[in-house]
Structure formats: C-alpha cells, structure tokens
XYZ file of C-alpha atoms in Angstrom:
731
model
C -9.893 -59.227 -25.234
C -6.422 -59.728 -22.645
C -3.827 -62.972 -23.708
C -4.517 -66.177 -24.871
C -4.530 -68.769 -22.900
C -1.307 -71.979 -24.382
C -3.117 -75.040 -24.434
C -1.140 -77.932 -23.639
C -2.595 -79.561 -26.857
C -1.472 -76.766 -29.501
C 2.534 -77.656 -27.954
C 1.813 -80.568 -30.522
C 0.731 -79.061 -33.079
C 2.891 -76.052 -33.330
C 0.331 -74.309 -34.823
C 1.254 -70.484 -36.473
C -2.186 -69.379 -34.563
C 0.752 -71.094 -31.159
C 3.475 -69.510 -32.673
C 1.484 -65.609 -32.028
C -0.030 -66.677 -29.392
C 3.223 -66.966 -27.913
C 4.525 -64.270 -29.326
C 1.617 -61.901 -27.483
C 2.689 -63.958 -23.935
C 6.739 -62.890 -24.487
C 6.367 -59.451 -25.694
C 3.887 -58.302 -22.559
C 6.930 -59.894 -20.376
C 8.872 -57.667 -22.350
C 6.715 -55.152 -21.763
C 6.672 -55.972 -17.961
C 10.282 -56.309 -17.633
C 11.117 -52.224 -19.325
C 8.333 -51.776 -16.998
C 9.855 -52.954 -13.706
C 13.495 -51.820 -15.023
C 12.095 -48.488 -14.937
C 10.570 -49.211 -12.062
C 13.509 -49.719 -10.220
C 15.598 -47.264 -11.433
C 13.126 -44.325 -10.204
C 12.563 -45.651 -6.936
C 16.148 -45.324 -6.922
C 15.959 -42.161 -7.791
C 13.178 -41.372 -5.510
C 15.739 -42.858 -2.221
C 18.451 -40.837 -3.497
C 16.350 -37.311 -3.682
C 14.538 -38.460 -0.313
C 18.287 -38.519 1.434
C 19.283 -35.464 0.720
C 15.860 -33.829 1.617
C 16.764 -35.831 4.890
C 19.938 -34.772 5.005
C 18.863 -30.354 4.544
C 16.082 -31.297 7.047
C 18.529 -32.500 9.636
C 20.423 -29.426 8.685
C 18.015 -26.924 8.904
C 17.680 -28.361 12.041
C 20.573 -28.359 13.319
C 21.050 -24.779 12.728
C 17.975 -24.467 14.724
C 18.994 -26.271 17.700
C 22.370 -24.465 17.472
C 21.253 -20.781 17.811
C 20.451 -19.100 21.173
C 18.543 -15.777 21.712
C 19.861 -12.949 23.187
C 17.882 -10.652 25.685
C 18.306 -6.965 27.167
C 18.264 -7.038 30.907
C 19.833 -9.328 33.622
C 16.948 -11.710 33.343
C 13.772 -13.235 31.516
C 9.967 -13.962 31.697
C 9.125 -17.699 31.932
C 6.751 -17.057 28.777
C 10.609 -15.637 27.120
C 11.898 -18.901 28.448
C 9.999 -20.865 26.324
C 10.204 -19.056 23.632
C 13.653 -19.235 23.662
C 13.514 -23.129 23.550
C 11.430 -23.673 20.746
C 13.556 -23.239 18.458
C 15.590 -26.706 20.397
C 12.355 -27.633 20.313
C 11.271 -27.345 16.528
C 14.314 -28.276 15.994
C 13.682 -31.931 18.227
C 10.448 -31.956 16.547
C 12.188 -32.099 12.720
C 14.577 -34.465 14.272
C 12.261 -36.842 14.716
C 10.393 -36.567 11.617
C 13.998 -37.415 9.708
C 14.363 -40.031 12.384
C 11.394 -41.631 10.805
C 11.489 -40.714 7.507
C 14.715 -42.371 7.745
C 12.822 -45.118 9.014
C 10.765 -45.816 5.902
C 12.607 -45.803 3.071
C 14.978 -48.250 4.436
C 11.026 -50.324 4.490
C 10.900 -49.489 1.594
C 13.942 -51.418 0.108
C 13.106 -53.963 1.591
C 9.702 -54.516 0.815
C 9.357 -52.589 -2.611
C 13.413 -52.956 -4.529
C 14.678 -55.497 -3.785
C 10.886 -57.938 -4.455
C 10.836 -56.198 -7.852
C 14.951 -57.271 -8.113
C 13.999 -60.542 -7.701
C 10.881 -61.149 -9.041
C 12.576 -59.810 -12.671
C 15.548 -61.458 -12.447
C 14.582 -64.653 -11.171
C 11.212 -65.378 -13.042
C 11.221 -62.904 -16.475
C 14.890 -63.972 -16.223
C 14.428 -67.646 -15.995
C 11.451 -66.866 -18.795
C 14.153 -65.258 -20.818
C 16.295 -67.944 -20.933
C 13.270 -70.703 -21.734
C 12.689 -69.411 -25.086
C 16.379 -69.356 -25.907
C 16.124 -73.263 -25.191
C 12.820 -73.361 -26.602
C 14.084 -71.269 -30.052
C 17.105 -73.210 -29.684
C 15.178 -76.574 -29.412
C 12.626 -75.045 -32.522
C 15.690 -75.111 -35.051
C 17.013 -77.925 -33.353
C 14.209 -79.714 -34.534
C 13.091 -78.105 -37.797
C 16.376 -79.019 -39.426
C 16.759 -82.220 -38.316
C 12.813 -83.270 -39.285
C 14.567 -81.449 -42.998
C 17.599 -83.127 -43.245
C 15.220 -86.943 -42.472
C 12.800 -85.374 -45.328
C 15.307 -84.917 -47.389
C 17.051 -88.261 -47.516
C 16.176 -90.424 -50.676
C 14.463 -92.565 -50.209
C 17.369 -95.264 -52.132
C 18.675 -95.421 -48.325
C 18.765 -98.480 -46.792
C 15.492 -99.472 -43.900
C 18.690 -99.879 -40.983
C 19.631 -96.382 -42.449
C 16.460 -94.755 -43.347
C 15.146 -96.362 -38.932
C 17.541 -95.177 -37.823
C 17.603 -91.415 -38.988
C 13.140 -92.565 -38.090
C 14.127 -92.484 -34.673
C 16.648 -89.655 -34.352
C 14.278 -87.268 -35.559
C 11.611 -88.815 -32.954
C 13.852 -88.158 -29.840
C 14.243 -84.535 -30.869
C 10.893 -84.169 -31.569
C 9.531 -85.566 -27.840
C 12.036 -83.506 -26.292
C 11.328 -80.221 -28.348
C 7.959 -80.429 -27.570
C 8.492 -81.778 -24.230
C 10.458 -78.327 -24.096
C 7.232 -76.340 -25.555
C 5.175 -77.788 -23.221
C 7.271 -76.465 -20.013
C 8.139 -73.231 -21.589
C 4.167 -72.670 -21.874
C 3.544 -73.425 -18.489
C 6.377 -70.891 -17.576
C 5.296 -68.559 -19.885
C 1.426 -68.413 -18.563
C 3.022 -69.226 -14.427
C 4.866 -65.812 -15.313
C 1.688 -63.583 -16.315
C -0.616 -64.861 -13.583
C 2.678 -64.985 -10.802
C 3.266 -61.318 -11.096
C -0.274 -59.859 -10.560
C 0.988 -60.886 -6.781
C 4.166 -60.159 -7.177
C 4.722 -56.737 -8.498
C 1.442 -56.116 -7.401
C 1.742 -56.789 -3.500
C 5.265 -54.584 -3.169
C 3.671 -52.273 -3.985
C 1.116 -52.254 -1.557
C 3.668 -53.120 1.121
C 5.119 -49.634 0.036
C 1.665 -47.884 0.491
C 1.811 -48.576 3.366
C 5.102 -47.589 4.766
C 4.679 -44.541 3.654
C 1.141 -43.826 4.554
C 3.183 -44.851 7.778
C 5.128 -42.569 7.614
C 2.139 -39.911 7.711
C 0.363 -41.278 9.751
C 3.394 -41.147 12.456
C 3.130 -37.220 11.017
C 0.836 -36.653 11.987
C 0.978 -37.966 15.474
C 3.727 -35.949 15.493
C 1.530 -32.518 14.590
C -1.431 -33.397 17.143
C 1.519 -34.406 19.811
C 2.783 -31.406 18.810
C -0.246 -28.935 18.942
C -0.141 -29.057 22.591
C 3.308 -27.079 22.181
C 2.505 -25.186 20.134
C -1.286 -23.928 22.048
C 0.930 -23.048 24.586
C 4.453 -21.271 22.458
C 1.375 -19.581 20.917
C -0.022 -18.063 24.865
C 3.811 -17.286 25.259
C 4.165 -15.130 22.482
C 0.993 -13.178 22.417
C 1.640 -12.593 26.045
C 5.537 -11.867 25.145
C 4.058 -8.969 22.106
C 1.897 -7.839 24.587
C 4.895 -6.961 27.196
C 7.036 -5.256 24.206
C 3.249 -2.958 22.650
C 3.600 -2.254 26.223
C 7.258 -1.359 26.501
C 8.035 0.345 23.375
C 5.596 2.844 23.550
C 7.439 3.245 26.981
C 10.280 3.803 24.957
C 8.947 6.453 22.358
C 8.084 7.943 24.788
C 11.095 8.358 26.341
C 13.257 9.065 23.372
C 10.265 12.031 22.923
C 11.642 13.592 25.961
C 15.034 13.237 25.490
C 15.085 13.844 22.269
C 13.718 17.381 23.344
C 16.471 18.425 26.365
C 18.635 15.697 25.834
C 21.476 18.392 28.399
C 18.642 16.891 31.501
C 18.354 13.490 30.740
C 22.507 12.762 30.479
C 23.012 9.617 32.452
C 24.948 11.117 35.800
C 25.691 9.408 38.839
C 26.477 10.453 42.250
C 29.777 8.878 41.966
C 31.103 9.674 38.607
C 31.187 11.791 35.215
C 32.175 11.115 32.211
C 31.702 11.863 28.598
C 33.936 12.799 25.892
C 36.178 15.837 25.240
C 39.255 16.342 23.563
C 42.704 16.864 25.006
C 45.282 19.886 24.064
C 48.893 17.738 23.327
C 50.894 20.336 22.956
C 54.373 19.685 21.026
C 57.511 21.467 21.281
C 57.817 23.922 18.214
C 57.644 24.992 15.331
C 54.807 21.653 15.151
C 52.483 23.805 17.598
C 49.224 21.908 19.082
C 46.584 19.374 18.454
C 43.412 18.129 19.602
C 42.379 13.915 20.313
C 38.992 13.195 21.378
C 38.960 11.029 24.474
C 36.344 9.558 26.318
C 36.553 10.650 29.647
C 35.150 9.212 33.905
C 35.592 11.762 36.050
C 35.494 10.068 39.259
C 34.159 12.815 42.068
C 34.583 11.383 45.461
C 38.652 11.109 44.297
C 39.052 13.178 41.552
C 40.337 11.186 39.276
C 39.526 11.650 35.415
C 40.837 8.812 33.138
C 40.882 9.298 29.504
C 40.887 6.731 26.617
C 41.220 7.667 23.109
C 38.982 7.075 20.366
C 38.428 7.436 17.310
C 34.698 6.512 15.623
C 36.565 7.577 11.636
C 39.475 4.629 12.448
C 36.971 1.545 13.358
C 36.983 2.499 16.829
C 39.582 1.554 18.140
C 39.861 1.615 21.649
C 43.497 3.374 22.840
C 45.131 3.399 26.370
C 43.913 4.483 29.162
C 45.864 8.088 31.039
C 44.119 8.799 34.473
C 44.964 12.214 36.331
C 44.629 13.580 40.081
C 42.149 16.677 39.609
C 43.892 20.141 41.773
C 41.288 22.488 40.365
C 39.375 23.219 37.359
C 39.574 26.936 35.335
C 36.956 28.139 33.304
C 39.307 29.103 30.041
C 38.937 32.977 28.431
C 38.477 32.247 25.229
C 41.272 35.662 25.650
C 43.842 33.216 25.962
C 42.842 30.311 23.450
C 40.959 31.176 20.571
C 38.647 28.934 20.759
C 35.430 27.367 22.816
C 34.725 25.469 25.566
C 37.791 25.492 26.872
C 38.623 24.103 30.454
C 42.005 24.439 32.247
C 42.878 21.455 34.581
C 45.526 21.477 37.004
C 46.894 17.482 38.065
C 47.852 16.924 41.380
C 50.557 15.014 40.501
C 52.632 16.795 37.715
C 52.422 19.962 39.390
C 52.590 22.822 37.175
C 51.282 21.385 34.538
C 48.054 22.400 33.158
C 45.889 20.448 30.822
C 43.394 21.910 28.102
C 40.392 20.290 27.602
C 37.068 21.444 25.027
C 34.145 20.168 25.867
C 31.146 19.629 22.715
C 29.117 22.380 23.540
C 27.497 25.248 25.468
C 26.285 23.035 27.990
C 28.658 19.635 27.243
C 30.769 22.981 29.039
C 28.653 23.514 32.244
C 27.558 19.989 33.078
C 32.006 20.140 33.225
C 32.391 22.802 34.975
C 29.145 21.580 37.656
C 31.595 18.381 37.357
C 34.781 19.076 38.393
C 33.691 21.458 40.329
C 33.637 24.754 38.199
C 33.021 27.863 39.344
C 29.063 27.505 36.643
C 27.618 24.860 38.486
C 23.692 24.436 37.679
C 20.907 21.826 38.676
C 20.391 19.113 36.422
C 16.846 17.384 35.572
C 14.167 19.358 37.203
C 12.155 17.111 39.033
C 8.845 16.558 36.861
C 5.725 19.623 37.506
C 2.400 17.183 38.806
C -0.207 17.970 36.244
C -2.562 17.390 39.456
C -2.128 18.033 43.380
C -2.987 13.842 43.878
C -1.934 12.600 46.980
C -2.542 9.557 49.142
C -4.798 10.783 51.772
C -8.541 10.371 52.319
C -9.684 12.449 50.095
C -7.344 9.971 47.549
C -9.313 7.133 49.292
C -12.633 7.580 48.734
C -11.652 8.363 44.917
C -10.728 5.140 44.864
C -13.314 3.122 46.158
C -16.204 5.173 44.324
C -14.610 4.219 40.815
C -14.405 1.087 42.021
C -17.754 0.509 43.005
C -18.727 2.221 39.422
C -16.548 0.310 37.660
C -18.457 -2.797 39.110
C -22.045 -2.061 39.097
C -22.382 0.118 35.899
C -19.683 -1.821 33.651
C -17.383 -5.130 34.845
C -18.724 -6.945 30.931
C -17.619 -3.757 29.454
C -15.202 -5.110 26.259
C -11.426 -4.309 26.977
C -11.816 -2.868 30.350
C -8.705 -0.544 31.360
C -7.482 -0.687 28.011
C -10.607 1.875 26.295
C -9.522 5.072 27.403
C -11.662 7.808 27.438
C -11.620 11.945 25.846
C -8.353 13.585 27.511
C -10.367 16.391 28.891
C -13.381 14.902 30.460
C -10.228 12.192 32.441
C -8.838 16.058 33.797
C -11.462 17.560 34.035
C -13.594 14.741 36.147
C -9.518 13.709 38.136
C -10.155 17.821 39.638
C -13.290 17.438 40.310
C -12.807 14.108 42.911
C -9.199 15.255 44.336
C -11.365 18.747 45.078
C -11.930 18.659 48.847
C -15.211 20.867 48.859
C -16.487 18.749 44.717
C -15.418 15.684 45.366
C -19.201 14.460 46.727
C -19.907 12.720 43.146
C -20.905 9.005 43.159
C -19.798 7.538 40.266
C -22.446 4.565 40.565
C -25.602 7.212 39.824
C -24.133 9.647 37.824
C -25.005 8.840 33.721
C -22.482 11.781 33.350
C -19.442 9.854 33.622
C -18.760 6.503 31.293
C -17.105 4.100 32.181
C -14.104 3.750 29.963
C -13.849 7.825 31.792
C -13.745 6.697 34.946
C -11.709 3.774 34.471
C -8.793 6.534 33.044
C -9.206 9.036 36.181
C -8.467 6.091 38.296
C -5.234 5.275 36.272
C -4.820 8.822 36.164
C -4.697 9.585 39.925
C -2.887 6.334 40.402
C 0.142 8.385 37.861
C -0.557 11.436 38.862
C 0.307 10.482 42.954
C 4.243 11.795 44.242
C 5.557 8.442 44.457
C 4.404 5.389 42.674
C 1.429 3.363 45.124
C 4.043 0.078 44.775
C 6.728 3.765 46.152
C 10.291 4.487 44.655
C 11.977 2.203 47.518
C 10.609 -1.088 47.062
C 10.573 -0.612 42.991
C 13.565 -3.208 42.862
C 13.078 -5.616 45.738
C 9.642 -5.899 43.948
C 11.122 -7.086 40.647
C 14.054 -9.337 42.099
C 11.633 -12.256 43.021
C 10.403 -11.910 39.502
C 13.516 -12.863 37.806
C 13.619 -15.222 39.813
C 12.881 -18.701 42.009
C 9.699 -20.404 42.445
C 6.245 -19.621 41.950
C 6.159 -20.031 45.695
C 9.094 -18.305 46.609
C 7.545 -14.891 44.335
C 4.312 -15.398 46.269
C 5.727 -15.348 49.429
C 9.066 -12.527 48.658
C 5.644 -10.159 47.363
C 4.044 -11.123 49.964
C 6.562 -9.965 52.590
C 6.888 -7.249 50.442
C 3.767 -5.623 49.824
C 3.994 -5.700 53.931
C 7.008 -3.257 54.488
C 4.796 -0.521 52.411
C 3.128 2.013 54.124
C 0.054 1.064 55.809
C -2.198 3.949 53.381
C -0.132 2.387 49.782
C -1.006 -1.225 50.555
C -4.659 -0.392 52.261
C -5.440 0.714 48.682
C -3.413 -1.468 46.583
C -5.868 -4.286 48.275
C -8.347 -2.699 47.199
C -7.272 -2.343 43.357
C -5.383 -5.669 43.776
C -9.481 -7.159 45.206
C -11.750 -5.091 41.735
C -8.632 -6.663 39.058
C -9.060 -10.448 40.654
C -12.993 -9.967 39.910
C -11.975 -7.997 36.663
C -10.252 -10.683 36.061
C -13.491 -13.069 37.278
C -15.345 -11.539 34.114
C -12.814 -12.098 31.438
C -14.943 -14.491 29.228
C -16.818 -11.200 28.366
C -14.237 -7.964 29.100
C -11.670 -10.305 27.248
C -9.612 -8.538 30.477
C -7.460 -11.490 31.763
C -5.065 -11.468 34.593
C -2.038 -11.431 31.859
C -3.411 -8.113 30.354
C -3.934 -6.376 33.609
C -0.802 -6.639 34.888
C 0.417 -5.387 31.071
C -2.357 -2.313 31.564
C -0.762 -1.291 35.029
C 2.377 -2.510 35.782
C 3.466 0.283 34.905
C 1.020 2.545 36.543
C 1.738 0.745 40.439
C 5.782 0.671 39.885
C 8.087 2.471 38.167
C 12.699 3.233 39.335
C 13.075 6.756 39.210
C 15.094 7.683 36.841
C 13.558 6.849 32.951
C 16.583 5.297 31.584
C 15.900 1.999 28.619
C 17.975 -0.166 31.016
C 14.389 0.783 33.343
C 11.858 0.442 30.972
C 12.935 -3.789 29.651
C 12.259 -4.252 32.984
C 8.740 -3.600 32.299
C 7.524 -7.176 31.275
C 8.379 -8.007 35.434
C 6.653 -5.500 37.097
C 3.634 -6.992 35.082
C 4.388 -10.180 36.363
C 4.660 -8.618 39.648
C 0.907 -7.619 39.432
C -0.330 -10.827 37.706
C 1.118 -12.192 41.076
C -1.222 -9.380 43.219
C -4.699 -10.017 41.811
C -4.071 -14.098 41.458
C -3.123 -14.145 44.938
C -5.156 -10.759 46.582
C -6.441 -13.022 48.923
C -3.609 -13.863 50.719
C -0.952 -11.603 50.196
C -3.483 -8.940 51.448
C -5.317 -11.143 54.052
C -2.878 -13.121 55.947
C 0.613 -11.803 57.624
C 3.470 -13.052 55.858
C 6.007 -15.933 57.335
C 8.376 -14.425 59.883
C 10.832 -16.078 57.982
C 12.875 -14.037 54.962
C 11.838 -13.614 52.012
C 13.623 -16.212 48.870
C 14.574 -15.199 45.875
C 16.855 -17.858 44.997
C 17.836 -16.825 41.052
C 18.266 -20.150 39.810
C 14.352 -19.996 38.454
C 13.613 -21.767 35.347
C 10.152 -22.563 33.815
C 8.526 -25.658 36.308
C 8.126 -28.739 33.396
C 6.407 -31.882 33.743
C 8.445 -34.779 34.614
C 6.897 -37.260 32.219
C 6.620 -40.664 33.506
C 8.396 -43.749 32.098
C 6.138 -45.749 30.372
C 6.689 -48.163 26.795
C 5.075 -45.600 24.987
C 8.253 -46.242 21.886
C 6.027 -46.752 19.028
C 5.724 -42.505 19.503
C 8.041 -40.402 18.082
C 8.190 -37.588 20.210
C 6.787 -36.858 23.903
C 3.639 -35.426 24.215
C 3.626 -32.130 25.450
C 1.267 -31.252 27.846
C -1.914 -28.678 26.442
C -2.607 -25.981 28.730
C -6.610 -26.383 29.318
C -7.198 -22.653 28.988
C -9.588 -20.863 25.705
C -8.293 -18.401 22.922
C -10.252 -15.385 23.126
C -10.805 -13.597 20.401
C -10.584 -9.770 20.401
C -9.228 -7.709 17.995
C -5.876 -6.353 18.444
C -6.680 -2.804 18.458
C -3.536 0.194 19.113
C -4.411 0.969 22.877
C -6.404 3.627 21.770
C -8.962 1.545 21.260
C -12.644 4.073 20.960
C -11.037 7.336 21.207
C -12.178 10.104 19.217
C -10.008 11.988 16.635
C -8.638 14.792 19.823
C -8.713 12.190 22.136
C -5.968 11.731 23.400
C -4.245 8.160 25.146
C -3.787 8.825 28.881
C -1.028 5.733 28.799
C 1.320 4.329 27.513
C 0.658 1.036 29.175
C -2.636 0.271 27.247
C -2.017 -2.539 25.016
C -3.609 -6.109 26.390
C -2.951 -9.351 24.312
C -6.057 -11.290 23.177
C -4.766 -14.278 24.636
C -5.793 -15.779 27.253
C -3.527 -15.752 30.554
C -2.609 -18.262 33.335
C 1.274 -19.646 33.539
C 2.507 -21.934 30.710
C 4.583 -25.043 31.513
C 5.832 -27.044 28.303
C 6.949 -30.150 29.354
C 9.707 -32.003 28.250
C 11.078 -35.391 26.912
C 10.795 -38.476 28.977
C 14.123 -37.608 31.704
C 14.669 -38.299 35.769
C 13.229 -35.424 38.023
C 15.458 -33.716 40.197
C 15.310 -34.610 43.703
C 12.900 -31.348 45.145
C 13.050 -30.263 48.783
C 8.928 -30.299 48.540
C 8.751 -34.473 48.664
C 10.989 -33.651 52.111
C 7.937 -30.682 53.275
C 5.690 -34.354 52.632
C 6.712 -36.898 54.363
C 9.924 -36.297 56.286
C 12.417 -40.050 56.535
C 9.625 -41.751 54.879
C 9.297 -41.873 50.756
C 7.412 -44.757 50.296
C 4.160 -42.931 49.924
C 1.277 -43.159 52.622
C -0.590 -45.616 54.425
C -4.854 -45.043 55.292
C -5.580 -42.524 53.120
C -3.308 -39.571 54.912
C -1.298 -37.339 53.801
C -1.367 -33.513 53.239
C -2.872 -30.703 50.610
C -2.141 -28.790 48.378
C -3.216 -26.550 45.043
C -2.593 -26.264 41.683
C -0.517 -22.985 40.309
C -0.635 -24.532 37.131
C -2.906 -26.057 35.041
C -2.425 -29.345 33.501
C -4.017 -32.004 31.439
C -3.648 -35.637 32.278
C -2.470 -37.925 29.465
C -2.746 -41.331 30.547
C -5.211 -42.704 32.776
C -3.051 -42.782 35.726
C -3.112 -38.809 35.223
C -4.965 -36.413 36.794
C -5.613 -33.427 35.180
C -6.558 -30.163 36.822
C -6.697 -26.260 36.667
C -5.118 -23.679 38.688
C -7.342 -23.120 42.121
C -7.576 -27.403 42.029
C -7.322 -28.358 46.070
C -5.635 -32.137 46.088
C -6.031 -34.012 49.469
C -4.411 -36.946 50.780
C -0.966 -35.706 48.414
C 1.850 -38.441 49.020
C 5.151 -38.827 47.234
C 4.883 -40.975 44.401
C 6.912 -44.073 43.671
C 7.350 -42.214 39.799
C 10.305 -39.538 39.978
C 8.936 -35.905 40.121
C 5.570 -36.966 40.672
C 2.556 -37.238 43.939
C 0.156 -39.252 44.733
C -3.506 -37.135 45.186
C -6.934 -37.426 45.253
C -9.200 -34.599 43.217
C -12.464 -34.263 43.270
C -12.852 -38.204 43.920
C -10.289 -40.120 42.186
C -6.053 -40.679 43.391
C -4.310 -40.747 40.752
C -0.918 -38.849 39.453
C 0.053 -35.338 39.501
C 3.851 -32.709 38.298
C 5.178 -32.221 41.564
C 6.319 -28.849 40.243
C 2.917 -28.318 39.878
C 0.903 -27.416 42.948
C 2.746 -26.333 46.201
C 2.215 -27.790 49.656
C -0.606 -26.057 51.833
C-alpha cells in the first residue's frame, strides 16, 4: 500500500499513528528532493557533455570544409567537381545538425532543468519551511501544556483561568498549523505527479524532435548521397582504366627506358657532371648539375642540384655552345665524357660527364656530336589493319552479328575473348582473300570474340579513328564549357575528320547507343561504354602519364558521341566557331525561395537512375587462365550512367543568356501558351507541386521565362510547371 491519507480530524487528536503517517509523507518528500537534486546535476553534466560533443563535431566539420582535393592535369570532370565539393557538403550537413542539437539543449534547459528546480525550491522548499513551523508549534504547545498541568491547584482562580486561556490559544494555533501542514503535504504529494513528469515529457519531446530533424536531414541527404555514389563510381571506373594504362606505360618504359626519355624538338635535359678546375695543387672536382640544352640557340643552362643536401637548388649558369666533341679515355681516365667548346668564353673547353653509355649517346645527338642515334622507333603493328573497304565491311559485319546474337549479353565489350582466337579472327577478316565470313550466321566465333576483335581492329589502325591531329581539340571541350557548348564543339570537330573516319565512327556510335539502350540487361551504360572505348578511339601520339590522366576526358567525349549520335552524325554543324569556354561548372539547381523555414537543409535533387548491381570484376572476366586481355580499358562501372547534378542551398541564380534567347526584350513570360521547345539534358525530380519531374531527353513545349530567378516555365505531358534553366537546352 502507498502513503496513508492524512485526515484533518486527526490533526486534533495528534495520535501516534497520525505522527507516523506524517513521518512517512516527510520521508517521501525528502526522497523526491534528493531525486530532483541528483537529476538536476546529471542534467547539467549531460548538457556540458553535449556541448563538448557539439564543439568536437563543429571542429570536425570545419576540418572537412577547409580541405580541398588537388587533381592531376589541367581540368576536372563533372564527377570530380562534385566529389571535390562533397567535403563542403558534409561539413554543412554536420554544422546544420549541430545547430539543431544546440537548439535542443537550449530547449532542455528551459523545459526540464528550470521547471524541476523551480518545483524543488518553491514546493519542496515551502514544505520544508512548513515542517519547521509545525515542529516549532508542536514543541511550543506541548511545553505550555506540560507547564499548565504542572501548575499547583492552590493557585488563585484568576491565575489558573489566565493560564488555561493562554494554553488554549497556543493549542488552537498549533492545530491550525497542523491543518496547514497536513494540507501542504498532501498537496505536494499530488502536485509532484505532474509538476515533475510534465517537464520530463517536454524533455523527451525535445529529444525526439531533434532526432526527427536528423531523420529529415538524412532523407534530404539521401538524394545527394545517391548522386554522389554515382559520381564516385564513375570516377572509380575511370581510375581503374587509367591505372591499367599507367602500369602498362611503366612496364614499357622499364623495359626500354632510353626510348621513352622525355625529349622535345626545342630542348633536351638531364643530369651531367661538370668538371670544375682548380689551381694546383687542388686538382679538379666534379659537380652534378641539371642541364637543359636549347637546340635552336645552342644555349646550355646548368643548375646545381644535390639530392643528398636536402634537394636545394643552386644558381643557374648559362653558356653558348660552339662545338661538342667526345672525350677520349686516353686523355681523361673517366668514361662517358664530352668536351664542350664555349662561344662566349673563347678558348674555354667545358668537360662534362654523362651518366651512362646511352646517356652519352643522347647528349652527343642532342648537341650535334658525332654519334647521333635514332630515338623511339615507331611501334610495330601486329596487323596490317587499314581504314579501307575491307575494314569497313568487317565493322558492319561485326556490328550486325553483335546486335543480332548478343545485344543482351552481360558485360558486352567488357568481357574479353581468348587472345589467340581474337588474333586469328582479325587476321581472317582483314585478309581480302578470306574476309567473306558471315559473323551473324557463324557459330564458330562467339560474341565476346567478335567484340574483342572489333576493338583490336580499331586499336591496330595506323592512326586512331579520331586522329592524332584532332586529339587535343576533342579533349578541350570535355574539360570545360556548358553541356550545350561541349556538344557543339564536338559536333564541329567530328565533321573535320576524314570522311572514312567519320563514316566508321558514326556506325560505331549508333551501334553503341543501341547497346546502351539495352543496359538493363547487358549492364553496359553509356558511362561504361565510354570507359571501354575512350582509349580505343582517341589517344595522343606520345605515351606519357599526363596523357593517361586525360583518359577520363576521352570517356566524356565518347559519352557525348553516343548520347547525341543522331545530331552529330546526321546534321551539319552550325557555321559559328566552336566554343570551349573554360569557366564550366557542373549544373546546379537554383532552389526557389519558398518558406520551408522548418527544414534545416536544402533538399538535394535525386537522380532518377537505377543503381544496377553488376559484379565489380576485373577486366578479364570470363577469360580462361591462358587468355590474355586484349585491352586495358575494359573496366566497367556497375552504376548507371547519366550526368549528375547536386542541388545547392537556396541562392539567387546568375543571369543566363538562355533567357535572352527565349524572349529578347521581354522577361515577363508568354501569353496565350506560345513559347519555344526545350530538351532536358539532366534528370530532375520535383521537390514541390509547382515543379516538373523529368528524365534526360524529355521535350518541353511552350517554354518561357519564369518570375523565379534561374527557372523556366514549360509544359510536359499536359502539365505546366517550373524547370531549372540549367537542366535544359533550347531546340
């Protein structure tokens, strides 16, 4: 049983049982007081600990936001730009979360800590004061009562009556105090049920509100996460292809390093030991210098550099070369030496020592010595593959066979065939006497052998299909500019290719678009095909690491060719010169300034792309143990392709000339439903009812400027709504 009720009638009896009941009530209030004091202390500790957590989280977020990735090369892909910005996005997410946590802790102080302390001080403190008064009145009453009872009966009557009246007054005051105290005890016992629990309810409501805000943040972040996952997967796929190419180049250089020594038509460079003569009896010393010989001016620049002294660079000395003569070992007991006669110091001969015999030949050749050597012999072609009628017939034959027999094969063009069979088929198909094999009907050659043979044919051409001469021109637009300017630039360049190259490239791109259209079954998206065919169709004339770093941009060029093959190969380009604007940034949605003040983060734009699950196997998936990979560009992404665009926090959109092209001289919209047509170049999912959701390729009608900065209005499938202007191109 719980506490006994305190009857007011018992205040007049003041029985031992009544006193025991009061003690029980007092003990309960003491326990409640200790509980609230301990809870208040723990709450303070919780708030302090949470503040420390918040500080640590904010410091972590600050570190994330401060760091920036450096990249190799002169440009980044759209995927790399999104990855670079991801740390700042993570930082903003954590800061936003900590803002919510800070708000939660302020609410806890107001809704829990202060009410509990107020109850303890005002209610329990009052009860404690009442208790002291009750005990004081008890002592006073019973002391006066005993004093009265001890009075002699022989006292005069007036004295006895006066004492009786005095004790009666004290007794009444005691009983009134007893009634007040009993009432207060029972009131507090009942009041604590809601005065203590209600703040705790508010506390948990605050906590759950914080977690709900975290849940909402996570939901908003999920859209960005999916887009970033695609960016990461695309970058990983390009990295795998690049890494294989780098290892192949390193292997070739390791086998014949002298053939790959970096030279240029303008200058030659490397280390030489220069003899510095001293007056007798000190003899001479040999100092290592990094030398650059400018061929046209015949100037030799020499910089002192010693790796063992911390890599400090000394002063640069420049001399003009008159002649270079090999130094005989009979004259000087050191190998690989050269005597250089200097023009600006008549009669002065500079003796230098190269690092090896090959290095000696290199410098003799560079400085016009007597032992010139031929550097970098042209690569030997395994096959006499030509871009002629025979080659064109094979390309058509192979494409027809692949589309008829294996368009849905998983990993099409990624899974390679047996090396010996591939080489045999290519030799057969480029031989004019025996190239009448119908690959569509022949069961001798499986699909992976046909795809590998087609790739080998393209790699074996004397020059890449997209030519050495236009390589840099094709790469340039992939490194910058808007999607529309990229397409226009590549469109112009394609029509600068020789006619036979353009014809074969057009056939191939149409075929690859068909392959990508079946990506749900064959898992070969446009991005995956770009990884496979980028290095096959275009490559620089020199094998360097810097060139390999451009593989990711080769992939982008091929992706554009596949996605827009109908326009690029079907129509002549505009007469205007191509634009390769360098200041390109990945398109971002400009969020409307609506009143979603209760949302801590801007909602990221989800990409309407399915994440296909393909096994991230190595390039030689499906090959037997004796099979050799025929290409190092077979890595594939298991994610779906598509341009990705992350959403930014609300900000005013920059002016875009697209508005001017829509309605020159009028920015107030269109009347009567007129307007232009536009095509979506990025997918988008609406955040609000006033916006339109669409996929890549969607066609909008009645497109007109919106009053919302950075947005257009248009119709799609009978619905009119807002469209991010940097997600579309005008038709």
